[in-house]
Tab-separated table of C-alpha atoms in Angstrom:
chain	number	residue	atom	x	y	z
J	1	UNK	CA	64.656	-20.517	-8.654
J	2	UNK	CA	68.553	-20.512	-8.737
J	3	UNK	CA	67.970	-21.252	-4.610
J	4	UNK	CA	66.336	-23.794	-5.437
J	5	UNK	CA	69.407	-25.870	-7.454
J	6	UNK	CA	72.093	-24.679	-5.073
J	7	UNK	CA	72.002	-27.796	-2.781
J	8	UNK	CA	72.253	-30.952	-5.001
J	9	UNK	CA	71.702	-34.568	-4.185
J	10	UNK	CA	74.494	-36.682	-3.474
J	11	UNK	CA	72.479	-39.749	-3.465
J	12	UNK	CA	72.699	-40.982	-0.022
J	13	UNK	CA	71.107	-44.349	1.245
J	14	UNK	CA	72.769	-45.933	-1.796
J	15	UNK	CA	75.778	-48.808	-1.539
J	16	UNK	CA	78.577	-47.222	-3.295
J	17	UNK	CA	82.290	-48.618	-3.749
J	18	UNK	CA	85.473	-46.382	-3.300
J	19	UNK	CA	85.832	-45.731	-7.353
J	20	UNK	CA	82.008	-44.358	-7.173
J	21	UNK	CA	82.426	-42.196	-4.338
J	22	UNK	CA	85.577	-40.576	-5.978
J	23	UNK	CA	83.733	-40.286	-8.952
J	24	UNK	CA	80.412	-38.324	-7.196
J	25	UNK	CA	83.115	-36.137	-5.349
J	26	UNK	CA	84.451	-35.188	-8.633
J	27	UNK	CA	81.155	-34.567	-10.397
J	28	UNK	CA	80.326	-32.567	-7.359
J	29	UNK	CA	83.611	-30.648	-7.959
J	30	UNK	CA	82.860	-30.226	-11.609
J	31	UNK	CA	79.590	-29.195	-11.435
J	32	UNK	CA	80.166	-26.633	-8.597
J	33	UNK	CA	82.469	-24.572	-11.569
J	34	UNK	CA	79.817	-24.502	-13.865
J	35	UNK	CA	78.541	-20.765	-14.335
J	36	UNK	CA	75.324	-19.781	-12.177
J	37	UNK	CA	72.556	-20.158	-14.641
J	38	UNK	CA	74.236	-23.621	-16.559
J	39	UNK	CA	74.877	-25.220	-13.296
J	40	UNK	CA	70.956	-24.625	-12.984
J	41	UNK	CA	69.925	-25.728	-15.943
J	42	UNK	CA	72.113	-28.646	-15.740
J	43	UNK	CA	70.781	-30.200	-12.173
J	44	UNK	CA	67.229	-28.872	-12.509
J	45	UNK	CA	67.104	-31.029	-16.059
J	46	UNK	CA	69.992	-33.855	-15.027
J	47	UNK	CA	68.792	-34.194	-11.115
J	48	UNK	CA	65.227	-33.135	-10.456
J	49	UNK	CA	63.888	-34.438	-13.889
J	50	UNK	CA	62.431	-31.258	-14.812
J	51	UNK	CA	61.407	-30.661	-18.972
J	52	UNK	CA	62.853	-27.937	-20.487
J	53	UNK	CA	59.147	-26.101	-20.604
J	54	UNK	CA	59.279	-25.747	-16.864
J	55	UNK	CA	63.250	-24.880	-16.636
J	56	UNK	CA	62.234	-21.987	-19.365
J	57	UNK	CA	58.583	-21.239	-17.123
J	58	UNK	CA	61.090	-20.902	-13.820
J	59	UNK	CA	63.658	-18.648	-15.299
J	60	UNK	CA	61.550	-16.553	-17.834
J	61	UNK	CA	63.887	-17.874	-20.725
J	62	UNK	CA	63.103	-19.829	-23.870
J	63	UNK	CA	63.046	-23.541	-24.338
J	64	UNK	CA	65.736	-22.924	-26.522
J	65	UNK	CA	68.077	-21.233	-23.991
J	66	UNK	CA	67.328	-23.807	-21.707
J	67	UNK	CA	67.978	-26.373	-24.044
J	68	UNK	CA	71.872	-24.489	-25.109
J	69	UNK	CA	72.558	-24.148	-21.159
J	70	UNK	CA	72.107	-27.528	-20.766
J	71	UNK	CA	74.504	-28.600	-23.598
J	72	UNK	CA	76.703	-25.932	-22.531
J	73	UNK	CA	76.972	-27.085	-18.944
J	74	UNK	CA	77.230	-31.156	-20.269
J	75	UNK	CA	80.451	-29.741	-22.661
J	76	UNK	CA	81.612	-28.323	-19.636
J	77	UNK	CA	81.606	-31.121	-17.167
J	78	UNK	CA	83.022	-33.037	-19.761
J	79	UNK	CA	86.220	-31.064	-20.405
J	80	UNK	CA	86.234	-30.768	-16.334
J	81	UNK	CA	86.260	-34.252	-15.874
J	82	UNK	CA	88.686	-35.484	-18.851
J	83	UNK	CA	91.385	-32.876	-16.969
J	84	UNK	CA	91.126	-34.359	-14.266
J	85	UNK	CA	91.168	-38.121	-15.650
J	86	UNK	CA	94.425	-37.080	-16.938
J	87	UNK	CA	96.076	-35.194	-13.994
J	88	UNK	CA	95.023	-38.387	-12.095
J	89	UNK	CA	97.160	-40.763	-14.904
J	90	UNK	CA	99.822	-38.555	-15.220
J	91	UNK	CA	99.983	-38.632	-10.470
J	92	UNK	CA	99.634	-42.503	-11.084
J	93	UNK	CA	102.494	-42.741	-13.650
J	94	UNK	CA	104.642	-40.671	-10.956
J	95	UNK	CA	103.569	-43.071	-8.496
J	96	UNK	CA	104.508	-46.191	-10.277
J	97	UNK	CA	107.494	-44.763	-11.434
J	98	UNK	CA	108.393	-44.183	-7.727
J	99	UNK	CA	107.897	-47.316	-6.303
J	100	UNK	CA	109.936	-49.068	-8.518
J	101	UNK	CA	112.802	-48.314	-6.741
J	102	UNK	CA	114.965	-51.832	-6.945
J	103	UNK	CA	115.072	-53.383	-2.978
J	104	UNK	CA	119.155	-53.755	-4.008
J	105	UNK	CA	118.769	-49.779	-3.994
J	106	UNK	CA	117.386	-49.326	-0.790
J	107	UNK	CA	119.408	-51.616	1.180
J	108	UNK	CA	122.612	-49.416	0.363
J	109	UNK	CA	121.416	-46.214	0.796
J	110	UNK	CA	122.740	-43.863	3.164
């Protein structure tokens, strides 16, 4: 079943802007570091719509495990994605700060 999940969709055929495409690259990202069986869960439930009775029937598990991989995965992606929110604020802070150099400044430099 794990076979199954490895290739996800990336929703192609759709219009998509810039922002979205960075976004799906960084789900993509953040998904791909979830552990084996999570990840699974996660874009059997998320992705192919599947209910938690046939996640369980695939992997001989419980409802129940199914149910905690799936919030387990979700917590995850979340703490994946608010890193990287703030690595990318802290590179755009950088960036600002850089090209504030006054044009006075870069007329006299060597």
């Amino acid at each position: 079943p794990l076979e199954m999940v490895q290739m996800h969709s990336t929703g192609k055929g759709k219009s998509t802007t810039g922002s979205q495409v960075a976004d799906s690259i960084a789900l993509d990202a953040a998904v791909d570091q979830l552990p084996p069986g999570s990840r699974a869960v996660f874009l059997l439930f998320s992705v192919e719509g599947y209910k938690h009775e046939e996640i369980a029937s695939l992997f001989g598990c419980s409802v129940g495990n199914s149910k905690s991989q799936l919030h387990k995965a979700r917590k995850k992606l979340k703490q994946l994605l608010e890193q990287r929110k703030t690595i990318e604020t802290a590179a755009d802070v950088e960036l600002n700060h850089s090209l504030r150099t006054p044009i006075s400044r870069i007329g006299s430099m060597p």
